[in-house]
Amino acid sequence: DIQMTQSPSSLSASVGDRVTITCRASQSINSYLNWYQQKPGKAPKVLIHAASSLQSGVPSRFSGSGSGTDFTLTISSLQPEDFATYYCQQSFSSSFTFGQGTRLEIK
Amino acid sequence: QVQLVQSGAEVKKPGASVKVSCKASGYTLTNYYMHWVRQAPGQGLEWMGIINPSGGSTSYAQKFQGRVTMTSDTSTSTVYMELGSLRSEDTAVFYCARGNYYEGRSGTLFDYWGQGTLVTVSS
């Protein structure tokens, strides 16, 4: 199975900061990479698919990049509602593996 | 609007089985695959398997092979996930999630999720 590794596992930041979360695949997944946001007690919400395509309704401060094995999610200017856990997921193989998550906390 | 509404919380004893339902509305069930995802308390997301409601074909993660069964009832637009031989480590929230394709069915994203069903396994 393809393994997905996120870094960091947790991150403290302030409102207005620019933050970047990294996701690395154990083998090339082309651009078949999704990013999800999950808030406590809620279901995940898809932010980005195909590594860099923003889902409808997602603020433009979110962006994604990468291909092959290395990917990033960037939030250009953190807002209070962005403090959550973020997961990457590959859909290159039918194991649909998720990363372990990155918890974004308020500094 | 698309909605996935799951059944309520369950408490089960070790060795028992649980069956969680996921009722879809706002779209045609048979036009999209449905996935199930497990999340243990304080842990990450774990893909369990997929069902094609049109025909009922399934594929399960190796970890759950032999213990999980996914089925669908197109007459009620509902999919089900049954997990057997429960153990305490199965205590988790289970989500159904609709799989949607992009790039000509090469890529998949989970675009709609149910609200989650907490299953507690305890003696």
XYZ file of N, CA and C in Angstrom:
690
model
N 0.833 -1.207 0.000
C 0.000 0.000 0.000
C 0.867 1.256 0.000
N 0.336 2.309 -0.564
C 1.026 3.584 -0.576
C 0.890 4.230 0.807
N 2.011 4.657 1.358
C 2.006 5.340 2.653
C 2.066 6.836 2.427
N 1.300 7.575 3.236
C 1.284 9.028 3.157
C 1.779 9.575 4.489
N 2.778 10.446 4.434
C 3.380 10.991 5.652
C 3.285 12.506 5.635
N 2.638 13.050 6.652
C 2.485 14.489 6.772
C 3.477 15.053 7.769
N 3.871 16.294 7.536
C 4.678 17.009 8.512
C 4.332 18.494 8.460
N 4.336 19.146 9.629
C 4.534 18.513 10.934
C 3.257 17.804 11.393
N 3.326 17.101 12.511
C 2.126 16.471 13.071
C 1.251 17.504 13.764
N 1.887 18.545 14.292
C 1.132 19.644 14.884
C 1.892 20.937 14.650
N 1.147 22.000 14.717
C 1.697 23.302 14.346
C 0.951 24.377 15.113
N 1.672 25.276 15.734
C 1.056 26.424 16.391
C 1.313 27.671 15.567
N 0.277 28.451 15.341
C 0.415 29.647 14.525
C -0.595 30.692 14.983
N -0.398 31.900 14.509
C -1.268 33.022 14.888
C -2.136 33.445 13.715
N -3.235 34.089 14.042
C -4.096 34.648 12.997
C -3.250 35.588 12.125
N -3.404 35.425 10.827
C -2.642 36.233 9.880
C -1.381 35.576 9.375
N -0.920 34.525 10.057
C 0.292 33.835 9.629
C 0.066 33.083 8.312
N 1.167 32.846 7.633
C 1.178 31.958 6.467
C 1.724 30.609 6.934
N 1.005 29.544 6.658
C 1.452 28.225 7.104
C 1.470 27.243 5.930
N 2.390 26.319 6.028
C 2.534 25.294 5.000
C 2.592 23.923 5.670
N 1.826 23.004 5.139
C 1.807 21.612 5.601
C 2.285 20.752 4.436
N 3.121 19.795 4.757
C 3.715 18.939 3.729
C 3.169 17.524 3.814
N 3.024 16.901 2.662
C 2.564 15.519 2.561
C 3.470 14.796 1.575
N 3.999 13.659 1.986
C 4.893 12.899 1.128
C 4.346 11.489 0.922
N 4.308 11.056 -0.326
C 3.853 9.710 -0.661
C 5.039 8.766 -0.783
N 4.812 7.488 -0.460
C 5.884 6.504 -0.500
C 6.261 6.101 -1.925
N 5.433 6.458 -2.877
C 5.740 6.275 -4.292
C 4.980 7.340 -5.062
N 5.307 7.485 -6.334
C 4.661 8.526 -7.110
C 3.149 8.290 -7.201
N 2.390 9.362 -6.970
C 0.941 9.297 -7.111
C 0.464 10.326 -8.140
N 1.377 10.724 -9.019
C 1.072 11.784 -9.992
C 0.516 12.992 -9.232
N -0.698 13.411 -9.586
C -1.316 14.532 -8.860
C -2.597 14.121 -8.171
N -2.713 12.799 -7.886
C -3.956 12.294 -7.297
C -3.930 12.446 -5.775
N -3.967 13.709 -5.353
C -3.804 14.062 -3.954
C -4.905 15.033 -3.559
N -5.594 14.689 -2.469
C -6.661 15.536 -1.931
C -6.257 16.049 -0.556
N -6.810 17.191 -0.195
C -6.630 17.743 1.150
C -8.005 17.940 1.795
N -8.102 17.561 3.076
C -9.338 17.702 3.837
C -9.037 18.488 5.116
N -10.082 19.178 5.574
C -10.054 19.877 6.852
C -11.074 19.223 7.762
N -10.694 18.960 8.999
C -11.642 18.409 9.958
C -11.612 19.211 11.246
N -12.790 19.618 11.680
C -12.930 20.311 12.957
C -13.468 19.327 13.980
N -13.213 19.584 15.271
C -13.607 18.618 16.306
C -15.090 18.270 16.242
N -15.372 16.968 16.258
C -16.746 16.494 16.270
C -17.462 16.580 14.934
N -16.743 16.953 13.896
C -17.356 17.109 12.573
C -16.710 16.170 11.563
N -17.444 15.942 10.477
C -16.885 15.157 9.390
C -15.847 15.982 8.623
N -14.913 15.315 7.990
C -13.954 16.043 7.148
C -14.657 16.761 5.999
N -13.976 17.805 5.525
C -14.474 18.587 4.395
C -13.343 18.690 3.377
N -13.659 18.401 2.114
C -12.608 18.458 1.103
C -12.311 19.904 0.735
N -11.016 20.229 0.698
C -10.573 21.572 0.342
C -10.028 21.619 -1.082
N -9.198 20.642 -1.398
C -8.447 20.627 -2.647
C -8.415 19.203 -3.189
N -8.574 19.079 -4.505
C -8.381 17.792 -5.154
C -7.388 17.968 -6.304
N -6.902 16.875 -6.815
C -5.908 16.914 -7.889
C -4.728 17.807 -7.527
N -4.336 17.779 -6.280
C -3.174 18.479 -5.729
C -3.310 19.992 -5.634
N -4.035 20.590 -6.583
C -4.046 22.053 -6.599
C -5.389 22.664 -6.978
N -6.417 21.852 -7.193
C -7.725 22.373 -7.595
C -8.575 22.654 -6.375
N -8.916 23.912 -6.217
C -9.692 24.336 -5.064
C -11.154 23.940 -5.233
N -11.715 23.324 -4.203
C -13.137 22.983 -4.243
C -13.972 24.263 -4.244
N -15.123 24.178 -4.884
C -16.048 25.300 -4.913
C -16.406 25.727 -3.496
N -16.334 27.010 -3.245
C -16.712 27.541 -1.950
C -15.582 27.631 -0.938
N -14.433 27.049 -1.256
C -13.291 27.097 -0.337
C -12.553 28.419 -0.563
N -12.238 29.121 0.520
C -11.562 30.422 0.360
C -10.244 30.327 -0.389
N -9.941 31.378 -1.127
C -8.746 31.379 -1.973
C -7.443 31.467 -1.172
N -7.526 31.679 0.137
C -6.295 31.662 0.946
C -5.708 30.255 1.048
N -6.515 29.250 0.706
C -6.022 27.875 0.660
C -5.474 27.580 -0.744
N -4.312 26.961 -0.792
C -3.761 26.544 -2.075
C -2.956 25.270 -1.885
N -2.859 24.511 -2.963
C -2.106 23.273 -2.938
C -1.158 23.201 -4.112
N -0.087 22.465 -3.926
C 0.872 22.294 -5.009
C 1.569 20.958 -4.866
N 2.282 20.588 -5.920
C 3.071 19.366 -5.890
C 2.628 18.344 -6.908
N 3.481 17.371 -7.120
C 3.175 16.226 -7.969
C 4.226 15.155 -7.701
N 3.903 13.950 -8.080
C 4.837 12.851 -7.828
C 4.718 12.359 -6.400
N 5.680 12.727 -5.562
C 5.663 12.263 -4.173
C 5.553 13.373 -3.141
N 5.761 14.619 -3.520
C 5.818 15.710 -2.549
C 4.766 16.775 -2.828
N 4.011 17.092 -1.781
C 2.874 17.993 -1.908
C 2.844 18.959 -0.731
N 2.237 20.123 -0.965
C 2.072 21.084 0.114
C 0.675 21.694 0.082
N 0.192 21.996 1.269
C -1.011 22.787 1.470
C -0.565 24.073 2.140
N -0.957 25.190 1.564
C -0.591 26.478 2.122
C -1.841 27.276 2.442
N -1.832 27.883 3.615
C -2.866 28.842 3.996
C -2.167 30.183 4.063
N -2.577 31.109 3.228
C -1.793 32.336 3.049
C -1.907 33.292 4.228
N -3.067 33.354 4.852
C -3.276 34.250 5.984
C -4.319 33.606 6.896
N -3.833 33.002 7.970
C -4.716 32.206 8.828
C -5.865 33.030 9.393
N -7.036 32.434 9.347
C -8.219 33.005 9.959
C -8.629 32.137 11.155
N -9.378 32.705 12.093
C -9.746 31.932 13.297
C -10.426 30.606 12.970
N -11.212 30.565 11.894
C -11.943 29.339 11.545
C -11.051 28.269 10.897
N -9.786 28.595 10.651
C -8.894 27.636 10.000
C -8.203 26.700 10.989
N -8.356 26.966 12.278
C -7.705 26.104 13.254
C -8.474 24.792 13.321
N -7.803 23.733 12.875
C -8.437 22.441 12.641
C -7.335 21.425 12.371
N -7.744 20.204 12.043
C -6.781 19.182 11.620
C -6.908 18.988 10.123
N -5.776 18.853 9.466
C -5.733 18.719 8.012
C -5.151 17.354 7.631
N -5.788 16.737 6.651
C -5.356 15.425 6.170
C -5.124 15.455 4.665
N -4.065 14.820 4.224
C -3.919 14.548 2.805
C -4.411 13.125 2.535
N -4.743 12.859 1.289
C -5.243 11.538 0.885
C -4.846 11.293 -0.558
N -4.366 10.093 -0.832
C -4.049 9.749 -2.220
C -5.200 8.949 -2.830
N -5.456 9.197 -4.107
C -6.440 8.380 -4.829
C -5.801 7.752 -6.069
N -4.455 7.648 -6.070
C -3.773 6.984 -7.169
C -4.041 5.481 -7.136
N -3.996 4.937 -5.925
C -4.317 3.520 -5.789
C -5.606 3.369 -5.023
N -6.239 2.214 -5.178
C -7.563 2.015 -4.585
C -7.503 1.709 -3.096
N -6.380 1.977 -2.454
C -6.334 1.899 -0.993
C -6.675 3.243 -0.347
N -6.738 4.324 -1.153
C -7.226 5.646 -0.718
C -6.623 6.074 0.629
N -5.349 5.919 0.780
C -4.665 6.161 2.054
C -4.681 7.622 2.450
N -4.871 7.856 3.766
C -4.783 9.188 4.339
C -3.434 9.366 5.041
N -2.977 10.615 5.103
C -1.883 10.935 5.993
C -2.370 10.893 7.435
N -1.441 11.004 8.364
C -1.811 10.871 9.783
C -2.435 12.132 10.354
N -2.403 13.215 9.586
C -3.032 14.456 10.027
C -2.043 15.461 10.572
N -2.385 16.731 10.413
C -1.627 17.847 10.993
C -2.601 18.709 11.764
N -2.347 18.812 13.073
C -3.236 19.615 13.921
C -2.706 21.042 13.970
N -3.513 21.968 13.536
C -3.151 23.382 13.500
C -3.810 24.077 14.684
N -2.966 24.588 15.578
C -3.468 25.171 16.815
C -3.153 26.654 16.875
N -3.913 27.342 17.700
C -3.703 28.778 17.898
C -2.521 28.992 18.832
N -1.603 29.864 18.429
C -0.459 30.198 19.286
C -0.897 31.213 20.325
N -30.314 19.408 -2.038
C -28.886 19.360 -1.769
C -28.501 17.949 -1.327
N -27.272 17.582 -1.621
C -26.799 16.254 -1.270
C -26.674 16.123 0.248
N -27.215 15.029 0.774
C -27.081 14.740 2.200
C -26.858 13.256 2.395
N -26.003 12.939 3.349
C -25.804 11.563 3.797
C -26.121 11.546 5.282
N -27.145 10.796 5.657
C -27.572 10.756 7.050
C -27.361 9.351 7.591
N -26.546 9.267 8.627
C -26.181 7.966 9.193
C -27.032 7.626 10.401
N -27.036 6.356 10.728
C -27.764 5.871 11.888
C -27.053 6.292 13.173
N -27.751 6.099 14.284
C -27.275 6.606 15.555
C -26.210 5.749 16.223
N -25.710 6.291 17.326
C -24.628 5.646 18.063
C -25.026 4.262 18.556
N -24.034 3.403 18.661
C -24.247 2.015 19.082
C -23.243 1.656 20.167
N -23.688 0.783 21.069
C -22.794 0.189 22.057
C -22.882 -1.323 21.875
N -21.740 -1.936 21.688
C -21.711 -3.379 21.430
C -20.708 -4.064 22.351
N -20.939 -5.344 22.566
C -20.011 -6.145 23.362
C -18.965 -6.769 22.437
N -17.797 -7.038 22.967
C -16.771 -7.719 22.163
C -17.312 -9.003 21.570
N -16.965 -9.214 20.288
C -17.428 -10.399 19.585
C -18.711 -10.195 18.804
N -19.422 -9.147 19.100
C -20.689 -8.867 18.411
C -20.423 -8.212 17.056
N -21.516 -7.935 16.350
C -21.455 -7.224 15.069
C -22.248 -5.932 15.186
N -21.920 -4.984 14.316
C -22.673 -3.731 14.237
C -22.955 -3.445 12.774
N -24.135 -2.883 12.525
C -24.509 -2.519 11.161
C -24.890 -1.047 11.154
N -24.154 -0.267 10.409
C -24.368 1.178 10.326
C -24.988 1.497 8.971
N -25.989 2.357 8.985
C -26.633 2.736 7.733
C -26.276 4.164 7.335
N -26.408 4.436 6.068
C -26.093 5.745 5.487
C -27.126 6.005 4.390
N -28.050 6.905 4.666
C -29.131 7.187 3.707
C -28.783 8.418 2.884
N -28.787 8.243 1.586
C -28.419 9.319 0.672
C -29.659 10.017 0.138
N -29.556 11.333 -0.014
C -30.622 12.101 -0.643
C -30.015 13.232 -1.452
N -30.805 13.739 -2.395
C -30.336 14.859 -3.209
C -29.577 14.452 -4.457
N -29.406 13.146 -4.657
C -28.767 12.650 -5.863
C -29.183 11.185 -6.049
N -28.832 10.629 -7.182
C -29.146 9.233 -7.470
C -28.049 8.331 -6.919
N -28.422 7.489 -5.962
C -27.443 6.665 -5.257
C -26.555 5.874 -6.204
N -27.154 5.334 -7.265
C -26.422 4.433 -8.145
C -25.434 5.140 -9.065
N -25.419 6.457 -9.034
C -24.496 7.196 -9.905
C -23.111 7.420 -9.279
N -22.968 7.081 -8.002
C -21.710 7.335 -7.315
C -21.360 6.152 -6.418
N -20.064 5.871 -6.297
C -19.605 4.902 -5.331
C -19.709 5.510 -3.926
N -19.776 4.623 -2.918
C -19.773 5.078 -1.525
C -18.601 4.419 -0.797
N -17.916 5.213 0.004
C -16.793 4.739 0.789
C -17.141 4.770 2.270
N -16.425 3.963 3.035
C -16.530 4.008 4.491
C -15.146 4.272 5.073
N -15.136 5.141 6.096
C -13.898 5.583 6.730
C -14.062 5.461 8.239
N -13.028 4.959 8.888
C -13.054 4.801 10.342
C -12.120 5.811 10.994
N -12.538 6.315 12.156
C -11.694 7.228 12.922
C -11.788 6.864 14.394
N -10.728 6.282 14.914
C -10.671 5.954 16.338
C -10.523 7.244 17.143
N -10.895 7.217 18.412
C -10.840 8.441 19.229
C -9.459 9.087 19.201
N -9.411 10.360 18.838
C -8.156 11.101 18.809
C -7.182 10.690 17.729
N -7.649 9.839 16.805
C -6.755 9.320 15.766
C -7.144 9.835 14.379
N -6.410 9.360 13.384
C -6.630 9.816 12.029
C -7.700 9.032 11.293
N -7.776 9.284 10.005
C -8.788 8.679 9.144
C -8.236 7.416 8.489
N -9.061 6.396 8.443
C -8.639 5.097 7.915
C -9.695 4.612 6.936
N -9.294 4.412 5.680
C -10.230 3.943 4.660
C -10.527 2.467 4.879
N -11.841 2.129 4.851
C -12.255 0.751 5.099
C -12.630 0.000 3.822
N -13.283 0.704 2.913
C -13.732 0.006 1.722
C -14.692 0.838 0.902
N -15.140 0.249 -0.191
C -15.975 0.945 -1.169
C -17.044 0.015 -1.693
N -18.211 0.584 -1.978
C -19.265 -0.180 -2.602
C -19.798 0.601 -3.800
N -20.054 -0.122 -4.864
C -20.759 0.431 -6.009
C -22.234 0.085 -5.825
N -23.065 1.074 -5.479
C -24.477 0.759 -5.219
C -25.201 0.216 -6.448
N -24.654 0.490 -7.606
C -25.236 -0.067 -8.829
C -24.635 -1.446 -9.075
N -25.257 -2.441 -8.584
C -24.739 -3.801 -8.733
C -24.212 -4.395 -7.450
N -23.751 -3.565 -6.534
C -23.327 -4.037 -5.218
C -21.897 -4.531 -5.124
N -21.083 -4.326 -6.152
C -19.694 -4.794 -6.042
C -18.966 -4.012 -4.962
N -18.032 -4.695 -4.306
C -17.327 -4.104 -3.177
C -15.827 -4.366 -3.265
N -15.079 -3.562 -2.545
C -13.653 -3.791 -2.351
C -13.317 -3.299 -0.962
N -12.609 -4.125 -0.197
C -12.340 -3.807 1.190
C -10.843 -3.667 1.429
N -10.487 -2.805 2.372
C -9.099 -2.726 2.803
C -8.699 -4.065 3.405
N -7.468 -4.450 3.162
C -7.005 -5.757 3.610
C -7.196 -5.935 5.115
N -7.016 -4.850 5.844
C -7.135 -4.903 7.299
C -8.508 -5.376 7.761
N -9.524 -5.116 6.969
C -10.893 -5.427 7.375
C -11.477 -6.625 6.623
N -10.713 -7.175 5.705
C -11.192 -8.333 4.942
C -11.631 -9.447 5.873
N -12.792 -10.006 5.590
C -13.314 -11.100 6.390
C -14.162 -10.646 7.568
N -14.095 -9.365 7.915
C -14.876 -8.847 9.046
C -15.905 -7.823 8.630
N -15.754 -7.249 7.437
C -16.634 -6.169 7.015
C -17.458 -6.599 5.810
N -18.704 -6.121 5.780
C -19.576 -6.342 4.640
C -20.310 -5.048 4.340
N -20.228 -4.615 3.104
C -20.936 -3.405 2.674
C -22.015 -3.806 1.685
N -23.195 -3.273 1.900
C -24.327 -3.581 1.044
C -25.089 -2.302 0.719
N -26.000 -2.412 -0.233
C -26.805 -1.248 -0.592
C -28.231 -1.676 -0.869
N -29.144 -0.746 -0.653
C -30.562 -0.951 -0.948
C -31.004 0.240 -1.784
N -31.073 0.031 -3.086
C -31.376 1.162 -3.960
C -32.821 1.644 -3.776
N -33.689 0.779 -3.275
C -35.094 1.190 -3.104
C -35.246 2.255 -2.028
N -34.295 2.279 -1.098
C -34.345 3.277 -0.018
C -33.139 4.220 -0.065
N -32.327 4.110 -1.108
C -31.123 4.946 -1.259
C -30.222 4.875 -0.029
N -30.057 3.677 0.457
C -29.286 3.486 1.689
C -28.165 2.476 1.463
N -27.012 2.783 2.007
C -25.915 1.825 2.040
C -25.644 1.436 3.490
N -25.093 0.259 3.647
C -24.847 -0.288 4.973
C -23.407 -0.777 5.083
N -22.900 -0.688 6.294
C -21.590 -1.251 6.612
C -21.746 -2.081 7.875
N -21.445 -3.352 7.753
C -21.510 -4.251 8.899
C -20.099 -4.716 9.247
N -19.742 -4.553 10.502
C -18.424 -4.978 10.983
C -18.629 -6.018 12.072
N -18.018 -7.159 11.912
C -18.187 -8.260 12.844
C -16.973 -8.492 13.719
N -17.136 -9.454 14.634
C -16.061 -9.838 15.559
C -15.452 -8.607 16.217
N -16.325 -7.756 16.732
C -15.868 -6.481 17.284
C -14.948 -6.673 18.483
N -13.947 -5.818 18.579
C -13.050 -5.774 19.723
C -12.940 -4.337 20.193
N -12.359 -4.134 21.345
C -12.326 -2.789 21.919
C -11.628 -1.793 20.982
N -10.664 -2.279 20.231
C -9.937 -1.395 19.304
C -10.810 -0.886 18.155
N -11.985 -1.460 17.995
C -12.907 -1.005 16.950
C -13.746 0.182 17.401
N -13.643 0.569 18.651
C -14.348 1.761 19.118
C -13.904 2.944 18.275
N -14.860 3.573 17.600
C -14.508 4.599 16.627
C -15.764 5.270 16.114
N -15.546 6.351 15.391
C -16.596 6.960 14.583
C -16.434 6.433 13.158
N -17.531 5.989 12.582
C -17.535 5.477 11.218
C -18.282 6.473 10.330
N -17.665 6.810 9.223
C -18.253 7.748 8.265
C -18.511 7.057 6.928
N -19.629 7.397 6.298
C -19.785 7.112 4.881
C -19.407 8.387 4.126
N -18.892 8.224 2.937
C -18.463 9.375 2.140
C -18.672 9.056 0.661
N -19.265 9.990 -0.050
C -19.505 9.770 -1.474
C -18.221 9.976 -2.269
N -17.932 9.035 -3.132
C -16.772 9.183 -3.996
C -17.158 9.839 -5.305
N -16.461 10.880 -5.658
C -16.717 11.573 -6.913
C -15.440 11.575 -7.746
N -15.598 11.432 -9.035
C -14.425 11.327 -9.913
C -14.051 12.676 -10.485
N -12.780 12.783 -10.877
C -12.326 13.888 -11.691
C -11.301 13.331 -12.677
N -10.963 14.153 -13.633
C -10.006 13.747 -14.672
C -10.413 12.429 -15.312
N -11.687 12.392 -15.748
C -12.154 11.222 -16.475
C -12.105 9.944 -15.669
N -12.432 10.035 -14.390
C -12.487 8.873 -13.502
C -11.108 8.368 -13.090
N -10.071 9.136 -13.322
C -8.738 8.740 -12.857
C -8.537 9.070 -11.388
N -9.111 10.186 -10.958
C -8.946 10.590 -9.567
C -10.271 10.553 -8.836
N -10.216 10.399 -7.526
C -11.419 10.344 -6.690
C -11.248 11.299 -5.519
N -12.315 12.005 -5.198
C -12.350 12.769 -3.957
C -13.619 12.384 -3.220
N -13.600 12.556 -1.915
C -14.773 12.282 -1.092
C -15.471 13.617 -0.860
N -16.511 13.873 -1.660
C -17.063 15.223 -1.661
C -18.191 15.462 -0.670
N -18.884 14.433 -0.257
C -19.909 14.569 0.773
C -19.726 13.451 1.793
N -19.912 13.823 3.064
C -19.708 12.886 4.164
C -20.968 12.828 5.027
N -21.207 11.660 5.591
C -22.220 11.575 6.623
C -21.726 12.234 7.899
N -22.614 12.317 8.876
C -22.268 13.014 10.126
C -21.440 12.140 11.063
N -21.304 10.851 10.718
C -20.536 9.943 11.551
C -21.415 9.185 12.530
N -21.018 7.964 12.792
C -21.709 7.106 13.765
C -20.673 6.567 14.743
N -20.860 6.866 16.019
C -19.955 6.377 17.051
C -20.351 4.962 17.444
N -19.415 4.057 17.323
C -19.609 2.690 17.785
C -18.642 2.456 18.939
N -19.216 2.110 20.076
C -18.422 1.839 21.269
C -18.462 0.343 21.546
N -17.287 -0.266 21.680
C -17.193 -1.696 21.974
C -16.672 -1.845 23.391
N -17.528 -2.376 24.241
C -17.162 -2.479 25.651
C -17.925 -3.619 26.297
N -17.230 -4.321 27.171
C -17.889 -5.406 27.894
C -18.650 -4.866 29.104
